[in-house]
PDB file of C-alpha atoms in Angstrom:
ATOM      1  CA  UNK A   5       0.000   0.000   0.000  1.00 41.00           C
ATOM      2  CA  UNK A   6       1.395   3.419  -0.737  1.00 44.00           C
ATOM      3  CA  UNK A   7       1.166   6.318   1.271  1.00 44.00           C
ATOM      4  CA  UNK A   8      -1.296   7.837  -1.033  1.00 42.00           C
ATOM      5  CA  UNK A   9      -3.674   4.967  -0.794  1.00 43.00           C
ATOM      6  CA  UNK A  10      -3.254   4.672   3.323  1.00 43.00           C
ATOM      7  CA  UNK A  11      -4.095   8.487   3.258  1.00 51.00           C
ATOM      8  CA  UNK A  12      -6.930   8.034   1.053  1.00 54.00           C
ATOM      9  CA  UNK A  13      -8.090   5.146   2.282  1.00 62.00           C
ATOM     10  CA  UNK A  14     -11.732   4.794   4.065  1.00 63.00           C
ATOM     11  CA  UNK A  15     -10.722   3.748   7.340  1.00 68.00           C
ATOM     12  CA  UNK A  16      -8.299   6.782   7.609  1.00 69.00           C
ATOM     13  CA  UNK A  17      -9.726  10.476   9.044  1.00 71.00           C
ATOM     14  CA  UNK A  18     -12.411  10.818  11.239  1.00 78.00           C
ATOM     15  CA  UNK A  19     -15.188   8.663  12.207  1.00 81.00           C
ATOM     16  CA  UNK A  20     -18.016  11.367  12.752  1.00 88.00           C
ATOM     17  CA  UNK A  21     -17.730  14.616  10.720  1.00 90.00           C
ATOM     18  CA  UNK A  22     -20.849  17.030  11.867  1.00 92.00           C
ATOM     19  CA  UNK A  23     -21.643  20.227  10.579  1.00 93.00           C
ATOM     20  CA  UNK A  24     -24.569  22.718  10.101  1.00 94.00           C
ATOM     21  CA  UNK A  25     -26.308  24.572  13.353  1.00 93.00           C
ATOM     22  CA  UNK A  26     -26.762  22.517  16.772  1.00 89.00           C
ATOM     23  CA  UNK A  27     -30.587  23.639  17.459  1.00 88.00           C
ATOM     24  CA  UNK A  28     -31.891  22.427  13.916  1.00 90.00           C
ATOM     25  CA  UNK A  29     -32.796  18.776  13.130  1.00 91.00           C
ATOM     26  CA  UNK A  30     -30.762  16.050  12.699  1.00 93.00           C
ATOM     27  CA  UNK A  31     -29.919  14.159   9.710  1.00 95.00           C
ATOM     28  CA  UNK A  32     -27.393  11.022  10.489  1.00 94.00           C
ATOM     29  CA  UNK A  33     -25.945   9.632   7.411  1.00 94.00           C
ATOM     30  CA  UNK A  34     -24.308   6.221   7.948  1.00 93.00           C
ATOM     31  CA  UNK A  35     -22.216   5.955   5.649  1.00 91.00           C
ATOM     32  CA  UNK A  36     -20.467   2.213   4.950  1.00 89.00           C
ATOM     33  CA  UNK A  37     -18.222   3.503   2.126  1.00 86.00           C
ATOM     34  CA  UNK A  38     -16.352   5.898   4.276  1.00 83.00           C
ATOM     35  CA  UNK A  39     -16.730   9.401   2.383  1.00 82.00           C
ATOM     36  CA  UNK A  40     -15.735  12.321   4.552  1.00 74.00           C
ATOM     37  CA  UNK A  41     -12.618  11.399   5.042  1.00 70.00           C
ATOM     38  CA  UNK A  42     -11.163  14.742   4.859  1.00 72.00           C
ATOM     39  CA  UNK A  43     -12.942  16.048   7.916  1.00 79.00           C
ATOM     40  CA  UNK A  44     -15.522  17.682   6.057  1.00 86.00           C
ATOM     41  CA  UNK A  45     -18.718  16.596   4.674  1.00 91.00           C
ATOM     42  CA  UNK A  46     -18.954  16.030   0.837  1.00 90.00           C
ATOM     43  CA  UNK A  47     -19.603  19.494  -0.738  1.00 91.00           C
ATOM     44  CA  UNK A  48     -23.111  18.476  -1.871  1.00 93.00           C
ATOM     45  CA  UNK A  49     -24.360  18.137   1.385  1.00 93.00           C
ATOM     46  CA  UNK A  50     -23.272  21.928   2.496  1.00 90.00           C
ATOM     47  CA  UNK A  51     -26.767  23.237   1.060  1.00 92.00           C
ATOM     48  CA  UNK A  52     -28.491  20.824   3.554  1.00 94.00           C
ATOM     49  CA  UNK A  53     -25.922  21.870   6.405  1.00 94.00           C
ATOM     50  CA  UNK A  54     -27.464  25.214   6.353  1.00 92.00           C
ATOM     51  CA  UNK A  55     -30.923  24.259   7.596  1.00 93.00           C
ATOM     52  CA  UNK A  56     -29.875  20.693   9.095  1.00 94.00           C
ATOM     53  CA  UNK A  57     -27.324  19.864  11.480  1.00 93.00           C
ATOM     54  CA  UNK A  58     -25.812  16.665   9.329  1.00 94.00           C
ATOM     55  CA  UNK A  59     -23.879  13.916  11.700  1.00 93.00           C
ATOM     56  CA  UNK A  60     -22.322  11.948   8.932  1.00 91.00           C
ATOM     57  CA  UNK A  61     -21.060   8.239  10.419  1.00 91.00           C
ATOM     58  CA  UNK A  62     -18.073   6.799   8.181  1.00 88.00           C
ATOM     59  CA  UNK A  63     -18.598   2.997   8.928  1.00 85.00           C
ATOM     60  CA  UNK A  64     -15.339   2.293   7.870  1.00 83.00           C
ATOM     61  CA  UNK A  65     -12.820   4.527   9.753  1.00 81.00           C
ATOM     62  CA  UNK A  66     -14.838   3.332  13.407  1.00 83.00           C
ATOM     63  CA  UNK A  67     -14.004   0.026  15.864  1.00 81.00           C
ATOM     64  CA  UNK A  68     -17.511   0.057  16.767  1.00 84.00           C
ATOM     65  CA  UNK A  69     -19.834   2.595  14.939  1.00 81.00           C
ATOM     66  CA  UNK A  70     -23.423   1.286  15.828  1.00 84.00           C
ATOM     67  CA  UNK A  71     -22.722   1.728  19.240  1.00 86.00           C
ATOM     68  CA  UNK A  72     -21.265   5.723  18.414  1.00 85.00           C
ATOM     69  CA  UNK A  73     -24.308   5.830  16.277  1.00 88.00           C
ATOM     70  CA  UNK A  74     -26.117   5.289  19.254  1.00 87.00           C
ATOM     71  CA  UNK A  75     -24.441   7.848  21.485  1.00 86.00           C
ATOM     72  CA  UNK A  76     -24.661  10.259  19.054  1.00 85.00           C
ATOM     73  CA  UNK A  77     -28.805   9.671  19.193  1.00 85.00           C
ATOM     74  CA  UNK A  78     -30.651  12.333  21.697  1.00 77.00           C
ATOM     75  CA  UNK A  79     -34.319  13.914  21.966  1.00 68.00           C
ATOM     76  CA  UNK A  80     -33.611  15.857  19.121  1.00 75.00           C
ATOM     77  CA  UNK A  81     -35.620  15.110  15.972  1.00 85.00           C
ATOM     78  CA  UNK A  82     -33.520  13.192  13.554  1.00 92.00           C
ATOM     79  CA  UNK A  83     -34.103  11.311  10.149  1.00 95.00           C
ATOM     80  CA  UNK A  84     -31.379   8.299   9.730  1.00 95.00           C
ATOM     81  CA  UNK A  85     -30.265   7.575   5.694  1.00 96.00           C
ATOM     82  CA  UNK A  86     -28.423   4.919   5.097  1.00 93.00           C
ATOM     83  CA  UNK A  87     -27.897   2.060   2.533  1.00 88.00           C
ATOM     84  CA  UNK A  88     -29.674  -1.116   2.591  1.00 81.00           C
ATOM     85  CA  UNK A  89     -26.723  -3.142   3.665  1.00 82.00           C
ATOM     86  CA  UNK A  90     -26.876  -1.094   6.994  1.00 89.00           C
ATOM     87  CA  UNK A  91     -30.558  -1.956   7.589  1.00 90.00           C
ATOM     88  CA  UNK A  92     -30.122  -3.832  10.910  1.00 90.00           C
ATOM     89  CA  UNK A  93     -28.063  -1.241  11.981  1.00 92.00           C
ATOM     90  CA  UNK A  94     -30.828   1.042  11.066  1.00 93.00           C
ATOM     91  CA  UNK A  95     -33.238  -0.831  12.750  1.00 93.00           C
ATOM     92  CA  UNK A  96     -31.367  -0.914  15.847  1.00 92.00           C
ATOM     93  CA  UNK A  97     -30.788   2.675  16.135  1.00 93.00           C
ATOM     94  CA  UNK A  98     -34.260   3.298  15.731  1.00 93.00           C
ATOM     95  CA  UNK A  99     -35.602   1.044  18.204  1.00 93.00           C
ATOM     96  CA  UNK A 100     -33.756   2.312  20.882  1.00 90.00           C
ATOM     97  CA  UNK A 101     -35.660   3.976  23.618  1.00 88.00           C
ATOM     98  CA  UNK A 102     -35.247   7.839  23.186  1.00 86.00           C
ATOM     99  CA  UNK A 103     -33.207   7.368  19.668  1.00 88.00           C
ATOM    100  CA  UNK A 104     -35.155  10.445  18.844  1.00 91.00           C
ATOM    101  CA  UNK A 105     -35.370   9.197  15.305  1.00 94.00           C
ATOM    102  CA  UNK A 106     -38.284   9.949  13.327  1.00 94.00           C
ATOM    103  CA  UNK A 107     -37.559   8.379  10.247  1.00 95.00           C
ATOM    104  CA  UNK A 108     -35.831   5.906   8.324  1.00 96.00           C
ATOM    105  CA  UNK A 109     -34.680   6.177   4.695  1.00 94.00           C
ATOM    106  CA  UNK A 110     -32.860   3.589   2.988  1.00 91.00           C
ATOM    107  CA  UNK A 111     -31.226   4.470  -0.330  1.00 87.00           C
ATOM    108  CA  UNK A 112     -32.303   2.456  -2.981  1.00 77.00           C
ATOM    109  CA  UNK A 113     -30.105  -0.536  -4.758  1.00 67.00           C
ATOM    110  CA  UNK A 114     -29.408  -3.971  -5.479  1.00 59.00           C
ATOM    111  CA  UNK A 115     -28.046  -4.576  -1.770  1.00 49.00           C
ATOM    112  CA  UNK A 116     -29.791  -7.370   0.094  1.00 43.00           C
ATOM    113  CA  UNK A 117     -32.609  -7.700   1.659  1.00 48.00           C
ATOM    114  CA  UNK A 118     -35.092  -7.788  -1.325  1.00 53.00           C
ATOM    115  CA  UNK A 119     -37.133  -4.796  -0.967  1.00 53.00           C
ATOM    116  CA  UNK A 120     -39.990  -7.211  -0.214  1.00 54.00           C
ATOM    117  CA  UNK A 121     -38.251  -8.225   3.454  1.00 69.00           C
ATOM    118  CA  UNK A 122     -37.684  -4.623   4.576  1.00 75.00           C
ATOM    119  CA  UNK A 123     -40.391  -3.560   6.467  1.00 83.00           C
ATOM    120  CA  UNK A 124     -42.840  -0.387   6.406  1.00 89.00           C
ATOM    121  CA  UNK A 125     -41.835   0.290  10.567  1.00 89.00           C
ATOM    122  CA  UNK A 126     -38.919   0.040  12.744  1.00 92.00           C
ATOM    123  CA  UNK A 127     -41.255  -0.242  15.788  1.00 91.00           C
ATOM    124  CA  UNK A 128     -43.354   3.380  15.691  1.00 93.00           C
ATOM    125  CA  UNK A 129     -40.523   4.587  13.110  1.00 94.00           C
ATOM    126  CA  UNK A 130     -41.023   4.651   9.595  1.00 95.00           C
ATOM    127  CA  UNK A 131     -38.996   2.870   6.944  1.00 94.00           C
ATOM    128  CA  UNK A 132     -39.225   4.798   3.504  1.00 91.00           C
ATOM    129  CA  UNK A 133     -36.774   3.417   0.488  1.00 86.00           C
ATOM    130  CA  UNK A 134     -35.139   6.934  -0.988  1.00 86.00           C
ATOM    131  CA  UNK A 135     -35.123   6.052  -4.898  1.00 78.00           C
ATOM    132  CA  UNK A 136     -34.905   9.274  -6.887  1.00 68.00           C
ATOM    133  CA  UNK A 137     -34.618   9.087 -10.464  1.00 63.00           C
ATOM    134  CA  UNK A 138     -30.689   8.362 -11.074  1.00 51.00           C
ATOM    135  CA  UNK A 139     -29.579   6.831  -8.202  1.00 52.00           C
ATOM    136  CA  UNK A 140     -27.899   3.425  -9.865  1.00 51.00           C
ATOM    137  CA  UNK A 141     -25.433   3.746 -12.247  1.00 48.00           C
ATOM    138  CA  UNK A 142     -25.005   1.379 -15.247  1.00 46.00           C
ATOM    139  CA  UNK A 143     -23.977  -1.789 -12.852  1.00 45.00           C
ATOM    140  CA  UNK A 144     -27.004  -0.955 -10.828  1.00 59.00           C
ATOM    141  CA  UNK A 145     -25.063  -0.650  -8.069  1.00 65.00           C
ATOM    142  CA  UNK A 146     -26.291   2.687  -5.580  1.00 69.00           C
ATOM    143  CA  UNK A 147     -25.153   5.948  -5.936  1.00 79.00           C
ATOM    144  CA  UNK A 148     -22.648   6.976  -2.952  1.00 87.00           C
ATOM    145  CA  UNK A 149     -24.565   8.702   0.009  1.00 91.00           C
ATOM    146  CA  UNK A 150     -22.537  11.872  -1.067  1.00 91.00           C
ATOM    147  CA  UNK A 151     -23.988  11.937  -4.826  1.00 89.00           C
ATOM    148  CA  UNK A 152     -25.622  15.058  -5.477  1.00 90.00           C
ATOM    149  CA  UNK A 153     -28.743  13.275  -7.008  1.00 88.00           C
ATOM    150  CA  UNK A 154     -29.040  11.423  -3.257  1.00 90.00           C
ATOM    151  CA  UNK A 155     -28.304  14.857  -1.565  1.00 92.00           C
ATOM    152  CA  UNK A 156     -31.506  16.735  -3.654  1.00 92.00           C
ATOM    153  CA  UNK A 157     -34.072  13.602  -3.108  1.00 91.00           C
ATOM    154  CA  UNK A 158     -33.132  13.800   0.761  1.00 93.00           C
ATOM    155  CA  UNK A 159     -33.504  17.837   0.481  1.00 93.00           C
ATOM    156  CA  UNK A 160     -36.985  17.156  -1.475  1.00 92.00           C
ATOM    157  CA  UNK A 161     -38.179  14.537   1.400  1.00 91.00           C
ATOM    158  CA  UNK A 162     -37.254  17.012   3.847  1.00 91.00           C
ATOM    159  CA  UNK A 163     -39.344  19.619   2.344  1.00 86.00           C
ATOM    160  CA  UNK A 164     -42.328  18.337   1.936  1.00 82.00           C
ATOM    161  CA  UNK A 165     -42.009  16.467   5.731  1.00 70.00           C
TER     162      UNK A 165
END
């Protein structure tokens, strides 16, 4: 491995990046490929920053993110996106007692469970599948969580919530 690759590398830089004001609503992005690794969420997501305080989990660079995940959780509102590979993670986190999360989206793609075994609820909190127009590329495989296509369908969810 070069040094290039080690720096680069998704288990390298931090394993929480936040950003955007501390009073607004959450949005925790956990994210199993690791983007962020700069310190700094991915420059599509500064729009969102603005109105949303955005804690962005990199699965990658953490010993044990569910359980930071969790600590991370409070009374605050928050909506949790993730991919579908992370959906007992998800479902964890939401079940907690006093998670705070309102919401569930799963971005769409080719990841297992079938669609058909995810459920509706995580307990009392919706599960909604986030498939915008886009979001698989030619090997149908899902768009990062950093795509600017993902970033406007979460802004447009958020909008109309």
């Amino acid at each position: 491995m070069t040094i290039s690759e080690r720096r680069f590398s998704p288990e390298s830089g931090p394993g929480v990046v936040t950003a955007g004001p501390p009073e607004s609503p959450t949005i925790m992005v956990l994210d199993p490929a690791g983007e962020a690794i700069h310190g700094e969420l991915p420059a599509s997501w500064r729009t969102l920053s603005d109105r949303y305080r955005v804690e962005w989990v990199r699965w990658p660079a953490l010993p044990n993110p569910a359980h930071l995940a969790a600590s991370l959780l409070g009374e605050a509102p928050v909506v949790l996106l993730t991919t579908r590979n992370l959906v007992d993670t998800a479902q964890w986190l939401a079940t907690r007692p006093g998670s705070g999360i309102d919401a569930v989206y799963l971005l769409a793609g080719p990841a297992l469970p079938e669609p058909s075994e995810v459920p509706d609820h995580f307990g009392s909190v919706p599960v909604r599948e986030l498939d915008p127009a886009g979001t698989r590329n030619d090997r149908r495989r899902p768009l990062p969580l950093g795509h600017p296509v993902v970033v406007a369908a979460m802004g447009a969810v958020l909008d109309h919530e």
